[in-house]
Amino acid sequence: MPAQSSDSVTGGGTGRSRSAARENDARPAGSNARLGDQLLRLIGVRIAIVTSVLLPAFLIDVSAEGASLTFSELLETAALTYIASLVYMGLRLWSRISPAAQAYVQFGGDLLLVSFLVAETGGATSPFSSLYLLVIAVASVMLRRRSGVIIASGAFALYAALAIASSRGWIAGDPPSLERLAYSLLLHFLGFYAIALLTALLARDVARVERQLEETSGDLADLETLHRDVIASVPSGLATTDLEGRITSINPAGRAILERVDSDLLGRHVAEVGLMDRTVWDDLIGTSPPERPRSESQVEIADETRVIGFSFAELLDHEARRRGFTLVFQDLTPWRRLEEQLRIKDRMAAVGELAAGLAHEIGNPLAAISGSVQLLSNVPGRTAAEVRLLRIVLQESQRLNRTIKSFLAYARPAPRRFTSFDIGALLAEHAELLRNSKEREAHHEVEVDVDPPAFELLADRDRVQQILWNLSRNALRAMKHGGRLRISGRPENEGYTIRVEDTGLGMTYEQRAKLFHPYTSFFDGGVGIGMAIVYRIVQEHDGEIEVTTGAQGTTIAVRLPVQPNVTTLPETPKGAADFTR
């Protein structure tokens, strides 16, 4: 079996190349439309060339003694050229002749025009016989080798006829000698065919290079498109920096995470946009490769503290030289919130079991103590001091009983009783009761804003009212020196959102993180179970709770679905506490 050539392996075998060459010789290069456009351009170029060649020749020859070209002959040649150009243009624009056929018509007409000029200027000794070479070269470029040879043959036939006619004295000019005629014919024969072949070969090589360039450009464009699509489709932020740490590029996901546009990011140091501290950056670039490729930082974005995790790597060129650095980063805030929610749920479950056991063990003895104290208080003959002490014992036992009831309410929530009720009326009623309760003081202002005034909600009415009381009491306690408590309700996103806003003391980041932890109270005398109960009730209703706080004022938004799942109590509630600043 003969060995297969490398060209064949790569898809461009010798046989295929030869067939491709024969195919290129037999047809015009490119499509018909492309050849037609080339012919139109050739018409304009022809006029420019003829004018630029004939005009200097006229200025030289007419001023010299014994000029070979008269002014009338120049006008005749120029007129024939312009007329032929108009004919060519008409054929191209208004006839149905194919571009290849018109190309032969144009080149044949050009040969006749050159022959007329040669005949008018001396025949075999005419200096304008070199124009044949231009026609042959253009034909070889546009129609490839075979067509170039045909045009070269026609040119030589016309020139030979003119040379022989000149030697016989049939046309104007000095008749050349036989030796000069033979030399001129041989020289033009070799020149015509050499130009045809060399130009065709050059055109073929140029065409091959153009095809390779087009293929390479197409591959490069596809690669750039793929690279752009991949970078744009990556859900993580991707940024590149120079050696000094200035951002040179960033993908759409990175701009979305940072909530900034290119003009706010490009050219700025990574420390300025908050991705990392400058000390961390200096430590990273101080070693090669970086010793801390994975890290986290807190970034202030849209007045909110977010946790950004990023990985760091060197950006190397083809010679493995450091050109800059790449940063791949993500917003880890939702994951940190989810971790916090899971910790709260685990802590609540553990503490709930403990609370249930303690309440059961303490409840019965406490009831006995309370009953015994009441009986002792009714025994006659007690001194004032004994009565006062028994009253203190009774009050403390009652307070302890309320605490135990709170534990039981948290540890063993009552079954949900879903009914359809007017949440707008409940909010208005709650605000009115709050204004007249002992929890509100004179310097407290209570507002209610419900839109629409009436809205039907499917939920446990008593448990929703418990949410309102716990949130409102905490809000009033946060406003020790007075302020405004605003309770609002709006239907939003297939649910109903209740917002309780106060203008009192806000919470620190640590306080906010522990807000829903059981037995954590920020007020004197508080048990620390109210917000944990609120969180559990919201979970049982498949709702969500969001806390927005700062140095002053806190807003707690409770979102309850309009149509919750009322069949079963979900083990893993869909609701989640969203801690945002």
mmCIF file with all atom_site columns, N, CA, C and O in Angstrom, residues 363-390:
data_model
loop_
_atom_site.group_PDB
_atom_site.id
_atom_site.type_symbol
_atom_site.label_atom_id
_atom_site.label_alt_id
_atom_site.label_comp_id
_atom_site.label_asym_id
_atom_site.label_entity_id
_atom_site.label_seq_id
_atom_site.pdbx_PDB_ins_code
_atom_site.Cartn_x
_atom_site.Cartn_y
_atom_site.Cartn_z
_atom_site.occupancy
_atom_site.B_iso_or_equiv
_atom_site.pdbx_formal_charge
_atom_site.auth_seq_id
_atom_site.auth_comp_id
_atom_site.auth_asym_id
_atom_site.auth_atom_id
_atom_site.pdbx_PDB_model_num
ATOM 1   N N  . GLY A 1 363 ? -43.555 22.461 86.287  1.00 0.00 ? 363 GLY A N  1
ATOM 2   C CA . GLY A 1 363 ? -44.947 22.906 86.316  1.00 0.00 ? 363 GLY A CA 1
ATOM 3   C C  . GLY A 1 363 ? -45.740 22.328 87.480  1.00 0.00 ? 363 GLY A C  1
ATOM 4   O O  . GLY A 1 363 ? -46.432 23.058 88.200  1.00 0.00 ? 363 GLY A O  1
ATOM 5   N N  . ASN A 1 364 ? -45.663 21.018 87.700  1.00 0.00 ? 364 ASN A N  1
ATOM 6   C CA . ASN A 1 364 ? -46.452 20.401 88.781  1.00 0.00 ? 364 ASN A CA 1
ATOM 7   C C  . ASN A 1 364 ? -46.011 20.865 90.169  1.00 0.00 ? 364 ASN A C  1
ATOM 8   O O  . ASN A 1 364 ? -46.856 21.270 90.997  1.00 0.00 ? 364 ASN A O  1
ATOM 9   N N  . PRO A 1 365 ? -44.712 20.864 90.507  1.00 0.00 ? 365 PRO A N  1
ATOM 10  C CA . PRO A 1 365 ? -44.321 21.395 91.822  1.00 0.00 ? 365 PRO A CA 1
ATOM 11  C C  . PRO A 1 365 ? -44.683 22.860 91.990  1.00 0.00 ? 365 PRO A C  1
ATOM 12  O O  . PRO A 1 365 ? -45.064 23.299 93.080  1.00 0.00 ? 365 PRO A O  1
ATOM 13  N N  . LEU A 1 366 ? -44.577 23.622 90.931  1.00 0.00 ? 366 LEU A N  1
ATOM 14  C CA . LEU A 1 366 ? -44.911 25.036 91.023  1.00 0.00 ? 366 LEU A CA 1
ATOM 15  C C  . LEU A 1 366 ? -46.393 25.237 91.320  1.00 0.00 ? 366 LEU A C  1
ATOM 16  O O  . LEU A 1 366 ? -46.769 26.125 92.100  1.00 0.00 ? 366 LEU A O  1
ATOM 17  N N  . ALA A 1 367 ? -47.234 24.425 90.710  1.00 0.00 ? 367 ALA A N  1
ATOM 18  C CA . ALA A 1 367 ? -48.670 24.526 90.997  1.00 0.00 ? 367 ALA A CA 1
ATOM 19  C C  . ALA A 1 367 ? -48.955 24.192 92.453  1.00 0.00 ? 367 ALA A C  1
ATOM 20  O O  . ALA A 1 367 ? -49.793 24.829 93.120  1.00 0.00 ? 367 ALA A O  1
ATOM 21  N N  . ALA A 1 368 ? -48.245 23.187 92.986  1.00 0.00 ? 368 ALA A N  1
ATOM 22  C CA . ALA A 1 368 ? -48.435 22.835 94.396  1.00 0.00 ? 368 ALA A CA 1
ATOM 23  C C  . ALA A 1 368 ? -47.966 23.959 95.304  1.00 0.00 ? 368 ALA A C  1
ATOM 24  O O  . ALA A 1 368 ? -48.619 24.292 96.301  1.00 0.00 ? 368 ALA A O  1
ATOM 25  N N  . ILE A 1 369 ? -46.822 24.564 94.958  1.00 0.00 ? 369 ILE A N  1
ATOM 26  C CA . ILE A 1 369 ? -46.305 25.669 95.762  1.00 0.00 ? 369 ILE A CA 1
ATOM 27  C C  . ILE A 1 369 ? -47.270 26.843 95.739  1.00 0.00 ? 369 ILE A C  1
ATOM 28  O O  . ILE A 1 369 ? -47.590 27.443 96.782  1.00 0.00 ? 369 ILE A O  1
ATOM 29  N N  . SER A 1 370 ? -47.782 27.176 94.541  1.00 0.00 ? 370 SER A N  1
ATOM 30  C CA . SER A 1 370 ? -48.696 28.310 94.411  1.00 0.00 ? 370 SER A CA 1
ATOM 31  C C  . SER A 1 370 ? -49.973 28.072 95.208  1.00 0.00 ? 370 SER A C  1
ATOM 32  O O  . SER A 1 370 ? -50.473 28.951 95.912  1.00 0.00 ? 370 SER A O  1
ATOM 33  N N  . GLY A 1 371 ? -50.512 26.840 95.147  1.00 0.00 ? 371 GLY A N  1
ATOM 34  C CA . GLY A 1 371 ? -51.727 26.544 95.910  1.00 0.00 ? 371 GLY A CA 1
ATOM 35  C C  . GLY A 1 371 ? -51.500 26.601 97.408  1.00 0.00 ? 371 GLY A C  1
ATOM 36  O O  . GLY A 1 371 ? -52.333 27.106 98.174  1.00 0.00 ? 371 GLY A O  1
ATOM 37  N N  . SER A 1 372 ? -50.349 26.080 97.832  1.00 0.00 ? 372 SER A N  1
ATOM 38  C CA . SER A 1 372 ? -50.044 26.094 99.260  1.00 0.00 ? 372 SER A CA 1
ATOM 39  C C  . SER A 1 372 ? -49.875 27.512 99.779  1.00 0.00 ? 372 SER A C  1
ATOM 40  O O  . SER A 1 372 ? -50.340 27.857 100.872 1.00 0.00 ? 372 SER A O  1
ATOM 41  N N  . VAL A 1 373 ? -49.221 28.347 99.001  1.00 0.00 ? 373 VAL A N  1
ATOM 42  C CA . VAL A 1 373 ? -49.027 29.742 99.419  1.00 0.00 ? 373 VAL A CA 1
ATOM 43  C C  . VAL A 1 373 ? -50.355 30.450 99.527  1.00 0.00 ? 373 VAL A C  1
ATOM 44  O O  . VAL A 1 373 ? -50.596 31.243 100.461 1.00 0.00 ? 373 VAL A O  1
ATOM 45  N N  . GLN A 1 374 ? -51.265 30.213 98.587  1.00 0.00 ? 374 GLN A N  1
ATOM 46  C CA . GLN A 1 374 ? -52.578 30.844 98.658  1.00 0.00 ? 374 GLN A CA 1
ATOM 47  C C  . GLN A 1 374 ? -53.340 30.398 99.918  1.00 0.00 ? 374 GLN A C  1
ATOM 48  O O  . GLN A 1 374 ? -54.021 31.198 100.573 1.00 0.00 ? 374 GLN A O  1
ATOM 49  N N  . LEU A 1 375 ? -53.243 29.110 100.281 1.00 0.00 ? 375 LEU A N  1
ATOM 50  C CA . LEU A 1 375 ? -53.900 28.624 101.498 1.00 0.00 ? 375 LEU A CA 1
ATOM 51  C C  . LEU A 1 375 ? -53.290 29.248 102.747 1.00 0.00 ? 375 LEU A C  1
ATOM 52  O O  . LEU A 1 375 ? -54.000 29.658 103.682 1.00 0.00 ? 375 LEU A O  1
ATOM 53  N N  . LEU A 1 376 ? -51.966 29.343 102.772 1.00 0.00 ? 376 LEU A N  1
ATOM 54  C CA . LEU A 1 376 ? -51.304 29.958 103.923 1.00 0.00 ? 376 LEU A CA 1
ATOM 55  C C  . LEU A 1 376 ? -51.658 31.429 104.060 1.00 0.00 ? 376 LEU A C  1
ATOM 56  O O  . LEU A 1 376 ? -51.745 31.962 105.170 1.00 0.00 ? 376 LEU A O  1
ATOM 57  N N  . SER A 1 377 ? -51.893 32.089 102.928 1.00 0.00 ? 377 SER A N  1
ATOM 58  C CA . SER A 1 377 ? -52.234 33.511 102.984 1.00 0.00 ? 377 SER A CA 1
ATOM 59  C C  . SER A 1 377 ? -53.586 33.730 103.615 1.00 0.00 ? 377 SER A C  1
ATOM 60  O O  . SER A 1 377 ? -53.861 34.804 104.177 1.00 0.00 ? 377 SER A O  1
ATOM 61  N N  . ASN A 1 378 ? -54.469 32.740 103.526 1.00 0.00 ? 378 ASN A N  1
ATOM 62  C CA . ASN A 1 378 ? -55.825 32.883 104.057 1.00 0.00 ? 378 ASN A CA 1
ATOM 63  C C  . ASN A 1 378 ? -55.941 32.460 105.522 1.00 0.00 ? 378 ASN A C  1
ATOM 64  O O  . ASN A 1 378 ? -57.010 32.571 106.128 1.00 0.00 ? 378 ASN A O  1
ATOM 65  N N  . VAL A 1 379 ? -54.874 31.921 106.089 1.00 0.00 ? 379 VAL A N  1
ATOM 66  C CA . VAL A 1 379 ? -54.904 31.522 107.504 1.00 0.00 ? 379 VAL A CA 1
ATOM 67  C C  . VAL A 1 379 ? -54.905 32.778 108.380 1.00 0.00 ? 379 VAL A C  1
ATOM 68  O O  . VAL A 1 379 ? -54.057 33.662 108.199 1.00 0.00 ? 379 VAL A O  1
ATOM 69  N N  . PRO A 1 380 ? -55.876 32.911 109.337 1.00 0.00 ? 380 PRO A N  1
ATOM 70  C CA . PRO A 1 380 ? -55.931 34.122 110.166 1.00 0.00 ? 380 PRO A CA 1
ATOM 71  C C  . PRO A 1 380 ? -54.779 34.155 111.173 1.00 0.00 ? 380 PRO A C  1
ATOM 72  O O  . PRO A 1 380 ? -54.168 33.143 111.489 1.00 0.00 ? 380 PRO A O  1
ATOM 73  N N  . GLY A 1 381 ? -54.475 35.368 111.621 1.00 0.00 ? 381 GLY A N  1
ATOM 74  C CA . GLY A 1 381 ? -53.457 35.563 112.635 1.00 0.00 ? 381 GLY A CA 1
ATOM 75  C C  . GLY A 1 381 ? -52.067 35.791 112.078 1.00 0.00 ? 381 GLY A C  1
ATOM 76  O O  . GLY A 1 381 ? -51.092 35.820 112.839 1.00 0.00 ? 381 GLY A O  1
ATOM 77  N N  . ARG A 1 382 ? -51.945 35.981 110.734 1.00 0.00 ? 382 ARG A N  1
ATOM 78  C CA . ARG A 1 382 ? -50.632 36.235 110.157 1.00 0.00 ? 382 ARG A CA 1
ATOM 79  C C  . ARG A 1 382 ? -50.212 37.677 110.395 1.00 0.00 ? 382 ARG A C  1
ATOM 80  O O  . ARG A 1 382 ? -51.034 38.593 110.336 1.00 0.00 ? 382 ARG A O  1
ATOM 81  N N  . THR A 1 383 ? -48.940 37.833 110.663 1.00 0.00 ? 383 THR A N  1
ATOM 82  C CA . THR A 1 383 ? -48.429 39.194 110.832 1.00 0.00 ? 383 THR A CA 1
ATOM 83  C C  . THR A 1 383 ? -48.307 39.857 109.467 1.00 0.00 ? 383 THR A C  1
ATOM 84  O O  . THR A 1 383 ? -48.358 39.198 108.413 1.00 0.00 ? 383 THR A O  1
ATOM 85  N N  . ALA A 1 384 ? -48.114 41.189 109.500 1.00 0.00 ? 384 ALA A N  1
ATOM 86  C CA . ALA A 1 384 ? -47.991 41.940 108.236 1.00 0.00 ? 384 ALA A CA 1
ATOM 87  C C  . ALA A 1 384 ? -46.761 41.498 107.457 1.00 0.00 ? 384 ALA A C  1
ATOM 88  O O  . ALA A 1 384 ? -46.786 41.414 106.220 1.00 0.00 ? 384 ALA A O  1
ATOM 89  N N  . ALA A 1 385 ? -45.681 41.192 108.158 1.00 0.00 ? 385 ALA A N  1
ATOM 90  C CA . ALA A 1 385 ? -44.456 40.764 107.478 1.00 0.00 ? 385 ALA A CA 1
ATOM 91  C C  . ALA A 1 385 ? -44.664 39.414 106.800 1.00 0.00 ? 385 ALA A C  1
ATOM 92  O O  . ALA A 1 385 ? -44.224 39.182 105.668 1.00 0.00 ? 385 ALA A O  1
ATOM 93  N N  . GLU A 1 386 ? -45.376 38.493 107.513 1.00 0.00 ? 386 GLU A N  1
ATOM 94  C CA . GLU A 1 386 ? -45.631 37.181 106.917 1.00 0.00 ? 386 GLU A CA 1
ATOM 95  C C  . GLU A 1 386 ? -46.529 37.298 105.690 1.00 0.00 ? 386 GLU A C  1
ATOM 96  O O  . GLU A 1 386 ? -46.304 36.623 104.672 1.00 0.00 ? 386 GLU A O  1
ATOM 97  N N  . VAL A 1 387 ? -47.558 38.160 105.779 1.00 0.00 ? 387 VAL A N  1
ATOM 98  C CA . VAL A 1 387 ? -48.453 38.345 104.629 1.00 0.00 ? 387 VAL A CA 1
ATOM 99  C C  . VAL A 1 387 ? -47.675 38.916 103.439 1.00 0.00 ? 387 VAL A C  1
ATOM 100 O O  . VAL A 1 387 ? -47.872 38.517 102.278 1.00 0.00 ? 387 VAL A O  1
ATOM 101 N N  . ARG A 1 388 ? -46.793 39.878 103.713 1.00 0.00 ? 388 ARG A N  1
ATOM 102 C CA . ARG A 1 388 ? -46.006 40.490 102.625 1.00 0.00 ? 388 ARG A CA 1
ATOM 103 C C  . ARG A 1 388 ? -45.096 39.454 101.995 1.00 0.00 ? 388 ARG A C  1
ATOM 104 O O  . ARG A 1 388 ? -44.970 39.385 100.767 1.00 0.00 ? 388 ARG A O  1
ATOM 105 N N  . LEU A 1 389 ? -44.462 38.614 102.801 1.00 0.00 ? 389 LEU A N  1
ATOM 106 C CA . LEU A 1 389 ? -43.581 37.590 102.249 1.00 0.00 ? 389 LEU A CA 1
ATOM 107 C C  . LEU A 1 389 ? -44.355 36.557 101.429 1.00 0.00 ? 389 LEU A C  1
ATOM 108 O O  . LEU A 1 389 ? -43.914 36.128 100.358 1.00 0.00 ? 389 LEU A O  1
ATOM 109 N N  . LEU A 1 390 ? -45.535 36.155 101.960 1.00 0.00 ? 390 LEU A N  1
ATOM 110 C CA . LEU A 1 390 ? -46.344 35.210 101.195 1.00 0.00 ? 390 LEU A CA 1
ATOM 111 C C  . LEU A 1 390 ? -46.816 35.810 99.875  1.00 0.00 ? 390 LEU A C  1
ATOM 112 O O  . LEU A 1 390 ? -46.908 35.108 98.862  1.00 0.00 ? 390 LEU A O  1
#
